[in-house]
């Protein structure tokens, strides 16, 4: 039996101040319970770390540990309480677990790896034999740990973007590090106050050092950027520009389709996708239909051509030539007599300086767009999403590039 105890002591990586008192194998429940007792003479105050005298022992506690031989394994002990001259009677923090945790550090590391591998809380919970809440707690702690460890290094290029959240029309604002491809933080809503709040998660020095911010044309974001990152240039995001133009094409199509159908003309019926999708995503049949319909002198085809032409804007090398291009494009768009297109053209002209700043910094929210699928999957995977807080935890856990795992004591 002595060798079994020594085996467990080694597995746990505990030092000589702890002893394995008993190993209780419960074959039927497929459980192992390892009882430990503190035998060391030194105990340290968890507040100040000074060596203190023993006061008494706290009530029995258990920690879920890595399974051994597919048996659920738990550590059980009564932790000593020290009497610190400064902090009074305090329960010590054991070397195998974080404060207040019901899991050993090794188990938390394992749980984090399982979560990272399956990217789905429900699946991870099933694999680990834990409840959804227990997994949520491990994620919360991991994110808190990772965020605490983040250093306030300069982040010259950032992005602010909105994402929808939940079934309704709730939004969140996401702050990203463009060069570092990571989500820095998220806050609820997409107001100016929200954008300022998310920018304020950076230190004052970091905000001073931001050179450029990629963002949508929402006035709320522009105002927040001007106030919080005074040395930064605003760069309007090409993804958003293309979205506005796409919406304009769709509005033209809907109005025209209605008018045509009133005259019994079905040419535009069921063509929504054809105008919105990238050509490479269309089937051969769809492509043939699209080619035919584009040459019918329809308003929708004209709106689409104007939208497509704008893609050339981003390919310029210098802002001077891009500006010349814009003037020509704008003249075309504004004379198109297609109201939704005219509206977007005018909006782009109002924001032209911040479109041209793209050629200085060449930043976009591509990172944040790239997270869309991850964030979307999180939304779907988490039907039981109870709150914004859980959503934030998931986004930072999977997209924050933070150091999530607890440090293990040296073995
Ligand atoms: Zn103390």
mmCIF file of C-alpha atoms and ligand atoms in Angstrom:
data_model
loop_
_atom_site.group_PDB
_atom_site.id
_atom_site.type_symbol
_atom_site.label_atom_id
_atom_site.label_comp_id
_atom_site.label_asym_id
_atom_site.label_seq_id
_atom_site.Cartn_x
_atom_site.Cartn_y
_atom_site.Cartn_z
ATOM 1 C CA UNK A 1 0.000 0.000 0.000
ATOM 2 C CA UNK A 2 2.891 2.305 0.748
ATOM 3 C CA UNK A 3 3.974 2.235 -2.890
ATOM 4 C CA UNK A 4 0.470 3.184 -4.057
ATOM 5 C CA UNK A 5 0.520 6.214 -1.764
ATOM 6 C CA UNK A 6 3.947 7.200 -3.000
ATOM 7 C CA UNK A 7 2.707 6.755 -6.544
ATOM 8 C CA UNK A 8 -0.169 9.166 -5.933
ATOM 9 C CA UNK A 9 2.049 11.633 -4.117
ATOM 10 C CA UNK A 10 4.291 11.658 -7.169
ATOM 11 C CA UNK A 11 1.342 11.986 -9.546
ATOM 12 C CA UNK A 12 0.031 14.961 -7.633
ATOM 13 C CA UNK A 13 3.415 16.629 -7.509
ATOM 14 C CA UNK A 14 3.052 17.509 -3.853
ATOM 15 C CA UNK A 15 6.082 18.151 -1.708
ATOM 16 C CA UNK A 16 7.001 16.627 1.632
ATOM 17 C CA UNK A 17 4.717 18.938 3.575
ATOM 18 C CA UNK A 18 1.782 16.838 2.350
ATOM 19 C CA UNK A 19 1.204 13.165 2.852
ATOM 20 C CA UNK A 20 -1.220 10.772 1.180
ATOM 21 C CA UNK A 21 -3.197 9.388 4.104
ATOM 22 C CA UNK A 22 -5.439 7.038 2.216
ATOM 23 C CA UNK A 23 -6.402 6.043 -1.291
ATOM 24 C CA UNK A 24 -9.984 4.918 -1.398
ATOM 25 C CA UNK A 25 -10.830 2.963 -4.549
ATOM 26 C CA UNK A 26 -14.563 2.651 -5.082
ATOM 27 C CA UNK A 27 -14.815 0.177 -7.875
ATOM 28 C CA UNK A 28 -18.554 0.353 -8.313
ATOM 29 C CA UNK A 29 -18.707 4.120 -8.549
ATOM 30 C CA UNK A 30 -15.505 4.116 -10.595
ATOM 31 C CA UNK A 31 -14.081 6.653 -8.195
ATOM 32 C CA UNK A 32 -10.787 7.232 -6.470
ATOM 33 C CA UNK A 33 -10.625 9.385 -3.419
ATOM 34 C CA UNK A 34 -7.205 10.523 -2.265
ATOM 35 C CA UNK A 35 -7.021 11.784 1.289
ATOM 36 C CA UNK A 36 -4.185 14.143 2.033
ATOM 37 C CA UNK A 37 -2.948 15.568 5.269
ATOM 38 C CA UNK A 38 -0.660 18.460 5.898
ATOM 39 C CA UNK A 39 2.423 17.377 7.816
ATOM 40 C CA UNK A 40 4.752 20.290 7.149
ATOM 41 C CA UNK A 41 5.735 22.670 9.883
ATOM 42 C CA UNK A 42 5.699 25.785 7.730
ATOM 43 C CA UNK A 43 2.434 27.393 6.764
ATOM 44 C CA UNK A 44 2.171 30.670 4.979
ATOM 45 C CA UNK A 45 -0.413 33.436 5.100
ATOM 46 C CA UNK A 46 -2.280 33.585 1.750
ATOM 47 C CA UNK A 47 -2.412 37.396 1.993
ATOM 48 C CA UNK A 48 1.171 38.366 2.761
ATOM 49 C CA UNK A 49 3.061 35.101 2.393
ATOM 50 C CA UNK A 50 4.711 35.328 5.765
ATOM 51 C CA UNK A 51 5.377 32.169 7.718
ATOM 52 C CA UNK A 52 2.770 31.807 10.457
ATOM 53 C CA UNK A 53 1.692 29.476 13.217
ATOM 54 C CA UNK A 54 -1.079 26.923 12.806
ATOM 55 C CA UNK A 55 -4.478 28.013 14.119
ATOM 56 C CA UNK A 56 -6.642 24.989 13.246
ATOM 57 C CA UNK A 57 -7.986 23.119 10.221
ATOM 58 C CA UNK A 58 -10.794 24.231 7.920
ATOM 59 C CA UNK A 59 -13.739 21.987 7.102
ATOM 60 C CA UNK A 60 -13.116 19.159 4.653
ATOM 61 C CA UNK A 61 -12.951 20.126 0.986
ATOM 62 C CA UNK A 62 -12.608 18.181 -2.260
ATOM 63 C CA UNK A 63 -11.030 18.932 -5.616
ATOM 64 C CA UNK A 64 -11.705 17.116 -8.821
ATOM 65 C CA UNK A 65 -8.419 15.866 -10.281
ATOM 66 C CA UNK A 66 -7.428 14.236 -13.568
ATOM 67 C CA UNK A 67 -8.998 10.820 -13.892
ATOM 68 C CA UNK A 68 -6.756 7.886 -13.059
ATOM 69 C CA UNK A 69 -7.340 4.732 -15.072
ATOM 70 C CA UNK A 70 -10.696 6.217 -16.166
ATOM 71 C CA UNK A 71 -11.760 6.570 -12.534
ATOM 72 C CA UNK A 72 -13.040 9.951 -11.400
ATOM 73 C CA UNK A 73 -10.410 11.136 -8.990
ATOM 74 C CA UNK A 74 -10.836 13.564 -6.137
ATOM 75 C CA UNK A 75 -8.484 14.978 -3.553
ATOM 76 C CA UNK A 76 -9.882 15.395 -0.063
ATOM 77 C CA UNK A 77 -8.366 17.248 2.836
ATOM 78 C CA UNK A 78 -8.886 19.702 5.644
ATOM 79 C CA UNK A 79 -6.683 22.666 4.823
ATOM 80 C CA UNK A 80 -4.713 24.170 7.688
ATOM 81 C CA UNK A 81 -5.559 27.680 8.768
ATOM 82 C CA UNK A 82 -2.746 29.977 9.767
ATOM 83 C CA UNK A 83 -2.709 32.704 12.327
ATOM 84 C CA UNK A 84 -1.089 35.724 10.735
ATOM 85 C CA UNK A 85 -0.161 38.549 13.102
ATOM 86 C CA UNK A 86 -1.403 40.997 10.490
ATOM 87 C CA UNK A 87 -4.274 39.241 8.714
ATOM 88 C CA UNK A 88 -5.697 37.013 11.424
ATOM 89 C CA UNK A 89 -6.826 33.433 10.841
ATOM 90 C CA UNK A 90 -6.680 32.493 7.138
ATOM 91 C CA UNK A 91 -7.092 29.240 5.218
ATOM 92 C CA UNK A 92 -3.946 28.500 3.251
ATOM 93 C CA UNK A 93 -3.991 28.072 -0.532
ATOM 94 C CA UNK A 94 -2.998 24.502 -1.429
ATOM 95 C CA UNK A 95 -0.267 24.015 -4.034
ATOM 96 C CA UNK A 96 -2.556 21.952 -6.295
ATOM 97 C CA UNK A 97 -5.459 24.373 -6.749
ATOM 98 C CA UNK A 98 -6.374 28.021 -7.105
ATOM 99 C CA UNK A 99 -8.236 29.876 -4.402
ATOM 100 C CA UNK A 100 -11.902 28.816 -4.147
ATOM 101 C CA UNK A 101 -11.509 26.373 -7.025
ATOM 102 C CA UNK A 102 -13.184 22.974 -6.918
ATOM 103 C CA UNK A 103 -10.629 21.598 -9.386
ATOM 104 C CA UNK A 104 -6.928 20.935 -9.238
ATOM 105 C CA UNK A 105 -4.673 23.035 -11.456
ATOM 106 C CA UNK A 106 -3.847 20.012 -13.593
ATOM 107 C CA UNK A 107 -7.532 19.352 -14.104
ATOM 108 C CA UNK A 108 -8.123 22.974 -15.125
ATOM 109 C CA UNK A 109 -5.283 22.794 -17.638
ATOM 110 C CA UNK A 110 -6.821 19.633 -19.065
ATOM 111 C CA UNK A 111 -10.315 21.163 -19.163
ATOM 112 C CA UNK A 112 -8.952 24.224 -21.005
ATOM 113 C CA UNK A 113 -7.285 21.981 -23.567
ATOM 114 C CA UNK A 114 -10.498 20.006 -24.075
ATOM 115 C CA UNK A 115 -12.446 23.241 -24.562
ATOM 116 C CA UNK A 116 -9.913 24.552 -27.041
ATOM 117 C CA UNK A 117 -10.093 21.302 -28.961
ATOM 118 C CA UNK A 118 -13.874 21.009 -29.208
ATOM 119 C CA UNK A 119 -14.749 24.726 -29.229
ATOM 120 C CA UNK A 120 -18.092 23.879 -27.746
ATOM 121 C CA UNK A 121 -19.030 24.109 -24.091
ATOM 122 C CA UNK A 122 -21.676 21.405 -24.168
ATOM 123 C CA UNK A 123 -19.378 18.883 -25.828
ATOM 124 C CA UNK A 124 -16.533 19.729 -23.455
ATOM 125 C CA UNK A 125 -18.832 19.355 -20.453
ATOM 126 C CA UNK A 126 -19.893 15.904 -21.649
ATOM 127 C CA UNK A 127 -16.298 14.808 -22.251
ATOM 128 C CA UNK A 128 -15.148 16.058 -18.865
ATOM 129 C CA UNK A 129 -18.162 14.734 -16.984
ATOM 130 C CA UNK A 130 -18.942 18.208 -15.689
ATOM 131 C CA UNK A 131 -22.017 20.393 -15.642
ATOM 132 C CA UNK A 132 -22.375 23.336 -18.019
ATOM 133 C CA UNK A 133 -21.977 25.678 -15.035
ATOM 134 C CA UNK A 134 -18.769 24.021 -13.893
ATOM 135 C CA UNK A 135 -17.261 24.424 -17.357
ATOM 136 C CA UNK A 136 -18.431 28.029 -17.433
ATOM 137 C CA UNK A 137 -16.663 28.622 -14.114
ATOM 138 C CA UNK A 138 -13.416 27.160 -15.456
ATOM 139 C CA UNK A 139 -13.698 29.402 -18.540
ATOM 140 C CA UNK A 140 -14.474 32.476 -16.440
ATOM 141 C CA UNK A 141 -11.435 31.842 -14.307
ATOM 142 C CA UNK A 142 -9.220 31.123 -17.322
ATOM 143 C CA UNK A 143 -10.241 34.379 -19.012
ATOM 144 C CA UNK A 144 -9.789 36.382 -15.829
ATOM 145 C CA UNK A 145 -6.328 34.848 -15.415
ATOM 146 C CA UNK A 146 -5.423 35.557 -19.040
ATOM 147 C CA UNK A 147 -6.680 39.142 -18.949
ATOM 148 C CA UNK A 148 -4.741 39.820 -15.727
ATOM 149 C CA UNK A 149 -1.571 38.594 -17.399
ATOM 150 C CA UNK A 150 -1.933 40.774 -20.475
ATOM 151 C CA UNK A 151 0.697 43.445 -20.662
ATOM 152 C CA UNK A 152 -0.063 46.997 -21.701
ATOM 153 C CA UNK A 153 2.146 46.931 -24.796
ATOM 154 C CA UNK A 154 1.628 49.501 -27.561
ATOM 155 C CA UNK A 155 -1.088 48.543 -30.070
ATOM 156 C CA UNK A 156 -0.694 50.916 -33.041
ATOM 157 C CA UNK A 157 -3.598 49.634 -35.159
ATOM 158 C CA UNK A 158 -6.941 48.743 -33.669
ATOM 159 C CA UNK A 159 -10.401 47.954 -34.984
ATOM 160 C CA UNK A 160 -13.830 48.700 -33.555
ATOM 161 C CA UNK A 161 -16.683 46.671 -34.887
ATOM 162 C CA UNK A 162 -20.231 45.766 -34.002
ATOM 163 C CA UNK A 163 -21.684 42.278 -33.888
ATOM 164 C CA UNK A 164 -25.234 41.229 -33.307
ATOM 165 C CA UNK A 165 -25.844 39.281 -30.158
ATOM 166 C CA UNK A 166 -28.728 36.999 -29.335
ATOM 167 C CA UNK A 167 -31.951 36.664 -31.271
ATOM 168 C CA UNK A 168 -33.156 40.225 -30.981
ATOM 169 C CA UNK A 169 -31.502 43.374 -32.163
ATOM 170 C CA UNK A 170 -28.918 43.474 -29.431
ATOM 171 C CA UNK A 171 -25.399 44.428 -30.398
ATOM 172 C CA UNK A 172 -21.977 44.269 -28.894
ATOM 173 C CA UNK A 173 -18.923 46.381 -29.699
ATOM 174 C CA UNK A 174 -15.696 44.459 -30.290
ATOM 175 C CA UNK A 175 -12.213 45.960 -29.967
ATOM 176 C CA UNK A 176 -9.478 44.168 -31.891
ATOM 177 C CA UNK A 177 -5.717 44.382 -32.280
ATOM 178 C CA UNK A 178 -5.316 44.454 -36.056
ATOM 179 C CA UNK A 179 -1.636 43.422 -36.198
ATOM 180 C CA UNK A 180 -1.947 40.929 -33.355
ATOM 181 C CA UNK A 181 -5.108 39.310 -34.760
ATOM 182 C CA UNK A 182 -6.790 39.145 -31.410
ATOM 183 C CA UNK A 183 -9.912 40.420 -29.720
ATOM 184 C CA UNK A 184 -8.946 42.871 -26.987
ATOM 185 C CA UNK A 185 -12.334 43.208 -25.319
ATOM 186 C CA UNK A 186 -16.064 43.448 -25.918
ATOM 187 C CA UNK A 187 -18.825 45.563 -24.351
ATOM 188 C CA UNK A 188 -22.613 45.538 -24.758
ATOM 189 C CA UNK A 189 -24.326 47.829 -27.335
ATOM 190 C CA UNK A 190 -22.929 49.915 -30.164
ATOM 191 C CA UNK A 191 -23.346 53.425 -28.847
ATOM 192 C CA UNK A 192 -20.716 56.122 -28.438
ATOM 193 C CA UNK A 193 -20.603 55.313 -24.723
ATOM 194 C CA UNK A 194 -20.003 51.648 -25.565
ATOM 195 C CA UNK A 195 -17.192 52.484 -27.973
ATOM 196 C CA UNK A 196 -15.590 54.795 -25.410
ATOM 197 C CA UNK A 197 -15.908 52.138 -22.733
ATOM 198 C CA UNK A 198 -14.234 49.496 -24.855
ATOM 199 C CA UNK A 199 -11.422 51.914 -25.806
ATOM 200 C CA UNK A 200 -10.948 52.669 -22.125
ATOM 201 C CA UNK A 201 -10.001 49.058 -21.523
ATOM 202 C CA UNK A 202 -6.655 50.238 -22.950
ATOM 203 C CA UNK A 203 -4.406 52.243 -20.661
ATOM 204 C CA UNK A 204 -4.070 56.007 -21.165
ATOM 205 C CA UNK A 205 -0.594 55.476 -22.692
ATOM 206 C CA UNK A 206 -1.868 52.792 -25.038
ATOM 207 C CA UNK A 207 -4.648 55.074 -26.230
ATOM 208 C CA UNK A 208 -2.134 57.861 -26.877
ATOM 209 C CA UNK A 209 -0.062 55.455 -28.956
ATOM 210 C CA UNK A 210 -2.843 54.230 -31.242
ATOM 211 C CA UNK A 211 -2.005 55.395 -34.794
ATOM 212 C CA UNK A 212 -5.081 54.233 -36.697
ATOM 213 C CA UNK A 213 -8.525 52.816 -35.996
ATOM 214 C CA UNK A 214 -10.515 50.772 -38.500
ATOM 215 C CA UNK A 215 -14.242 51.303 -38.009
ATOM 216 C CA UNK A 216 -17.604 51.539 -39.680
ATOM 217 C CA UNK A 217 -19.034 54.949 -40.622
ATOM 218 C CA UNK A 218 -21.260 55.117 -37.540
ATOM 219 C CA UNK A 219 -21.000 58.652 -36.082
ATOM 220 C CA UNK A 220 -20.987 57.133 -32.591
ATOM 221 C CA UNK A 221 -17.721 55.336 -33.349
ATOM 222 C CA UNK A 222 -16.104 58.386 -34.969
ATOM 223 C CA UNK A 223 -16.859 60.518 -31.918
ATOM 224 C CA UNK A 224 -15.576 57.886 -29.517
ATOM 225 C CA UNK A 225 -12.347 57.479 -31.493
ATOM 226 C CA UNK A 226 -11.756 61.245 -31.557
ATOM 227 C CA UNK A 227 -12.239 61.503 -27.813
ATOM 228 C CA UNK A 228 -10.394 58.407 -26.630
ATOM 229 C CA UNK A 229 -7.585 57.995 -29.151
ATOM 230 C CA UNK A 230 -6.649 61.590 -29.948
ATOM 231 C CA UNK A 231 -3.577 60.735 -32.054
ATOM 232 C CA UNK A 232 -5.284 58.149 -34.216
ATOM 233 C CA UNK A 233 -6.537 58.428 -37.784
ATOM 234 C CA UNK A 234 -9.924 56.916 -38.503
ATOM 235 C CA UNK A 235 -9.963 54.455 -41.403
ATOM 236 C CA UNK A 236 -13.343 53.387 -42.709
ATOM 237 C CA UNK A 237 -13.544 49.750 -43.258
ATOM 238 C CA UNK A 238 -13.874 48.358 -46.755
ATOM 239 C CA UNK A 239 -16.042 45.495 -45.524
ATOM 240 C CA UNK A 240 -18.616 47.942 -44.268
ATOM 241 C CA UNK A 241 -18.466 50.033 -47.441
ATOM 242 C CA UNK A 242 -19.146 46.956 -49.501
ATOM 243 C CA UNK A 243 -22.008 46.003 -47.191
ATOM 244 C CA UNK A 244 -23.676 49.407 -47.668
ATOM 245 C CA UNK A 245 -23.351 49.118 -51.433
ATOM 246 C CA UNK A 246 -24.704 45.571 -51.340
ATOM 247 C CA UNK A 247 -27.723 46.730 -49.360
ATOM 248 C CA UNK A 248 -28.318 49.499 -51.915
ATOM 249 C CA UNK A 249 -28.274 46.967 -54.785
ATOM 250 C CA UNK A 250 -30.740 44.819 -52.882
ATOM 251 C CA UNK A 251 -33.082 47.745 -52.300
ATOM 252 C CA UNK A 252 -33.029 48.618 -56.001
ATOM 253 C CA UNK A 253 -33.722 44.979 -56.865
ATOM 254 C CA UNK A 254 -36.660 44.676 -54.523
ATOM 255 C CA UNK A 255 -38.343 47.833 -55.815
ATOM 256 C CA UNK A 256 -37.722 46.874 -59.437
ATOM 257 C CA UNK A 257 -38.907 43.313 -58.931
ATOM 258 C CA UNK A 258 -42.151 44.589 -57.456
ATOM 259 C CA UNK A 259 -42.708 46.898 -60.405
ATOM 260 C CA UNK A 260 -41.856 44.177 -62.934
ATOM 261 C CA UNK A 261 -44.060 41.576 -61.292
ATOM 262 C CA UNK A 262 -46.981 43.998 -61.380
ATOM 263 C CA UNK A 263 -46.627 43.788 -65.164
ATOM 264 C CA UNK A 264 -46.266 40.010 -65.097
ATOM 265 C CA UNK A 265 -42.479 40.110 -65.624
ATOM 266 C CA UNK A 266 -40.677 37.515 -63.482
ATOM 267 C CA UNK A 267 -37.109 38.208 -64.563
ATOM 268 C CA UNK A 268 -35.916 39.315 -61.140
ATOM 269 C CA UNK A 269 -37.864 36.789 -59.115
ATOM 270 C CA UNK A 270 -35.619 34.718 -56.852
ATOM 271 C CA UNK A 271 -32.420 36.490 -57.932
ATOM 272 C CA UNK A 272 -31.448 37.993 -54.583
ATOM 273 C CA UNK A 273 -28.431 35.770 -54.101
ATOM 274 C CA UNK A 274 -27.177 36.295 -57.642
ATOM 275 C CA UNK A 275 -26.579 39.989 -56.969
ATOM 276 C CA UNK A 276 -25.135 39.599 -53.503
ATOM 277 C CA UNK A 277 -22.871 36.616 -53.755
ATOM 278 C CA UNK A 278 -19.388 36.482 -55.015
ATOM 279 C CA UNK A 279 -19.353 34.991 -58.502
ATOM 280 C CA UNK A 280 -17.142 32.135 -57.370
ATOM 281 C CA UNK A 281 -19.845 31.017 -54.937
ATOM 282 C CA UNK A 282 -22.453 30.610 -57.673
ATOM 283 C CA UNK A 283 -23.242 27.354 -59.419
ATOM 284 C CA UNK A 284 -22.811 26.994 -63.181
ATOM 285 C CA UNK A 285 -26.562 27.383 -63.724
ATOM 286 C CA UNK A 286 -26.734 30.444 -61.484
ATOM 287 C CA UNK A 287 -23.797 31.980 -63.331
ATOM 288 C CA UNK A 288 -25.476 31.514 -66.720
ATOM 289 C CA UNK A 289 -28.692 33.014 -65.442
ATOM 290 C CA UNK A 290 -26.778 35.901 -63.931
ATOM 291 C CA UNK A 291 -24.866 36.583 -67.152
ATOM 292 C CA UNK A 292 -28.144 36.778 -69.087
ATOM 293 C CA UNK A 293 -29.961 38.937 -66.583
ATOM 294 C CA UNK A 294 -27.093 41.424 -66.247
ATOM 295 C CA UNK A 295 -27.447 42.454 -69.878
ATOM 296 C CA UNK A 296 -31.119 43.258 -69.797
ATOM 297 C CA UNK A 297 -30.807 46.958 -69.106
ATOM 298 C CA UNK A 298 -32.348 46.508 -65.675
ATOM 299 C CA UNK A 299 -31.862 49.106 -62.961
ATOM 300 C CA UNK A 300 -30.655 46.359 -60.670
ATOM 301 C CA UNK A 301 -27.898 45.492 -63.114
ATOM 302 C CA UNK A 302 -26.803 49.125 -63.201
ATOM 303 C CA UNK A 303 -26.747 49.356 -59.406
ATOM 304 C CA UNK A 304 -24.733 46.151 -59.300
ATOM 305 C CA UNK A 305 -22.211 47.473 -61.850
ATOM 306 C CA UNK A 306 -21.700 50.627 -59.780
ATOM 307 C CA UNK A 307 -21.131 48.554 -56.685
ATOM 308 C CA UNK A 308 -18.670 46.253 -58.462
ATOM 309 C CA UNK A 309 -16.751 49.194 -59.877
ATOM 310 C CA UNK A 310 -16.081 50.497 -56.382
ATOM 311 C CA UNK A 311 -13.936 47.469 -55.634
ATOM 312 C CA UNK A 312 -11.234 49.046 -57.785
ATOM 313 C CA UNK A 313 -11.023 51.922 -55.341
ATOM 314 C CA UNK A 314 -9.184 49.771 -52.809
ATOM 315 C CA UNK A 315 -6.631 48.563 -55.304
ATOM 316 C CA UNK A 316 -4.933 51.921 -55.743
ATOM 317 C CA UNK A 317 -1.448 52.413 -54.412
ATOM 318 C CA UNK A 318 -1.659 56.124 -53.662
ATOM 319 C CA UNK A 319 -4.447 58.120 -52.154
ATOM 320 C CA UNK A 320 -4.130 60.773 -54.885
ATOM 321 C CA UNK A 321 -5.047 58.319 -57.650
ATOM 322 C CA UNK A 322 -7.709 56.729 -55.442
ATOM 323 C CA UNK A 323 -9.227 60.173 -54.963
ATOM 324 C CA UNK A 324 -9.342 60.767 -58.724
ATOM 325 C CA UNK A 325 -10.991 57.394 -59.162
ATOM 326 C CA UNK A 326 -13.503 58.261 -56.481
ATOM 327 C CA UNK A 327 -14.547 61.506 -58.198
ATOM 328 C CA UNK A 328 -15.324 59.603 -61.424
ATOM 329 C CA UNK A 329 -17.135 56.846 -59.595
ATOM 330 C CA UNK A 330 -19.114 59.352 -57.535
ATOM 331 C CA UNK A 331 -20.264 61.216 -60.640
ATOM 332 C CA UNK A 332 -21.550 57.935 -62.055
ATOM 333 C CA UNK A 333 -23.248 56.874 -58.820
ATOM 334 C CA UNK A 334 -24.880 60.190 -58.038
ATOM 335 C CA UNK A 335 -26.320 60.535 -61.567
ATOM 336 C CA UNK A 336 -27.652 56.990 -61.617
ATOM 337 C CA UNK A 337 -31.106 58.085 -60.474
ATOM 338 C CA UNK A 338 -31.136 54.989 -58.291
ATOM 339 C CA UNK A 339 -32.044 56.453 -54.911
ATOM 340 C CA UNK A 340 -30.417 53.849 -52.646
ATOM 341 C CA UNK A 341 -27.175 54.091 -54.683
ATOM 342 C CA UNK A 342 -27.213 57.902 -54.659
ATOM 343 C CA UNK A 343 -27.633 57.813 -50.907
ATOM 344 C CA UNK A 344 -24.610 55.573 -50.352
ATOM 345 C CA UNK A 345 -22.502 57.564 -52.849
ATOM 346 C CA UNK A 346 -23.239 60.763 -50.931
ATOM 347 C CA UNK A 347 -22.430 59.092 -47.647
ATOM 348 C CA UNK A 348 -19.092 57.870 -49.003
ATOM 349 C CA UNK A 349 -18.285 61.371 -50.241
ATOM 350 C CA UNK A 350 -18.944 62.816 -46.801
ATOM 351 C CA UNK A 351 -16.512 60.276 -45.379
ATOM 352 C CA UNK A 352 -13.943 60.495 -48.169
ATOM 353 C CA UNK A 353 -10.964 61.630 -46.033
ATOM 354 C CA UNK A 354 -11.402 58.578 -43.834
ATOM 355 C CA UNK A 355 -11.735 56.332 -46.880
ATOM 356 C CA UNK A 356 -8.513 57.732 -48.320
ATOM 357 C CA UNK A 357 -6.678 57.221 -45.029
ATOM 358 C CA UNK A 358 -6.841 53.531 -45.920
ATOM 359 C CA UNK A 359 -3.946 54.095 -48.326
ATOM 360 C CA UNK A 360 -1.755 55.320 -45.464
ATOM 361 C CA UNK A 361 -2.469 52.487 -43.035
ATOM 362 C CA UNK A 362 -4.122 49.723 -45.061
ATOM 363 C CA UNK A 363 -5.987 48.351 -42.093
ATOM 364 C CA UNK A 364 -9.407 46.755 -42.013
ATOM 365 C CA UNK A 365 -11.484 44.816 -39.560
ATOM 366 C CA UNK A 366 -10.652 41.638 -41.446
ATOM 367 C CA UNK A 367 -9.532 40.086 -38.170
ATOM 368 C CA UNK A 368 -12.833 40.808 -36.580
ATOM 369 C CA UNK A 369 -14.640 39.661 -39.739
ATOM 370 C CA UNK A 370 -12.570 36.502 -39.558
ATOM 371 C CA UNK A 371 -13.872 35.920 -36.061
ATOM 372 C CA UNK A 372 -17.413 36.206 -37.335
ATOM 373 C CA UNK A 373 -17.703 32.498 -37.963
ATOM 374 C CA UNK A 374 -16.220 31.681 -34.559
ATOM 375 C CA UNK A 375 -18.465 34.179 -32.821
ATOM 376 C CA UNK A 376 -21.461 32.986 -34.833
ATOM 377 C CA UNK A 377 -20.728 29.379 -33.895
ATOM 378 C CA UNK A 378 -20.499 30.380 -30.253
ATOM 379 C CA UNK A 379 -23.886 31.989 -30.524
ATOM 380 C CA UNK A 380 -25.432 28.875 -31.986
ATOM 381 C CA UNK A 381 -23.604 26.468 -29.707
ATOM 382 C CA UNK A 382 -24.784 28.337 -26.703
ATOM 383 C CA UNK A 383 -28.534 28.270 -26.836
ATOM 384 C CA UNK A 384 -28.506 28.675 -23.118
ATOM 385 C CA UNK A 385 -26.582 31.922 -23.429
ATOM 386 C CA UNK A 386 -27.826 33.595 -20.351
ATOM 387 C CA UNK A 387 -25.979 36.798 -20.439
ATOM 388 C CA UNK A 388 -23.574 39.086 -22.134
ATOM 389 C CA UNK A 389 -20.954 38.092 -19.562
ATOM 390 C CA UNK A 390 -20.900 34.485 -20.752
ATOM 391 C CA UNK A 391 -20.699 35.638 -24.342
ATOM 392 C CA UNK A 392 -17.742 37.888 -23.542
ATOM 393 C CA UNK A 393 -16.001 35.039 -21.749
ATOM 394 C CA UNK A 394 -16.371 32.799 -24.797
ATOM 395 C CA UNK A 395 -15.146 35.413 -27.255
ATOM 396 C CA UNK A 396 -12.066 36.187 -25.164
ATOM 397 C CA UNK A 397 -11.439 32.510 -24.443
ATOM 398 C CA UNK A 398 -11.389 31.583 -28.131
ATOM 399 C CA UNK A 399 -10.327 34.831 -29.838
ATOM 400 C CA UNK A 400 -8.403 36.770 -27.202
ATOM 401 C CA UNK A 401 -5.053 35.021 -27.585
ATOM 402 C CA UNK A 402 -4.578 35.220 -23.845
ATOM 403 C CA UNK A 403 -2.555 32.919 -21.643
ATOM 404 C CA UNK A 404 -5.421 30.922 -20.144
ATOM 405 C CA UNK A 405 -3.733 28.110 -18.274
ATOM 406 C CA UNK A 406 -2.747 28.201 -14.629
ATOM 407 C CA UNK A 407 0.932 27.832 -13.804
ATOM 408 C CA UNK A 408 1.617 24.415 -12.380
ATOM 409 C CA UNK A 409 3.810 23.981 -9.334
ATOM 410 C CA UNK A 410 7.192 22.501 -10.223
ATOM 411 C CA UNK A 411 7.126 18.726 -10.139
HETATM 412 ZN ZN1 LIG B 1 -0.603 37.804 6.463
#
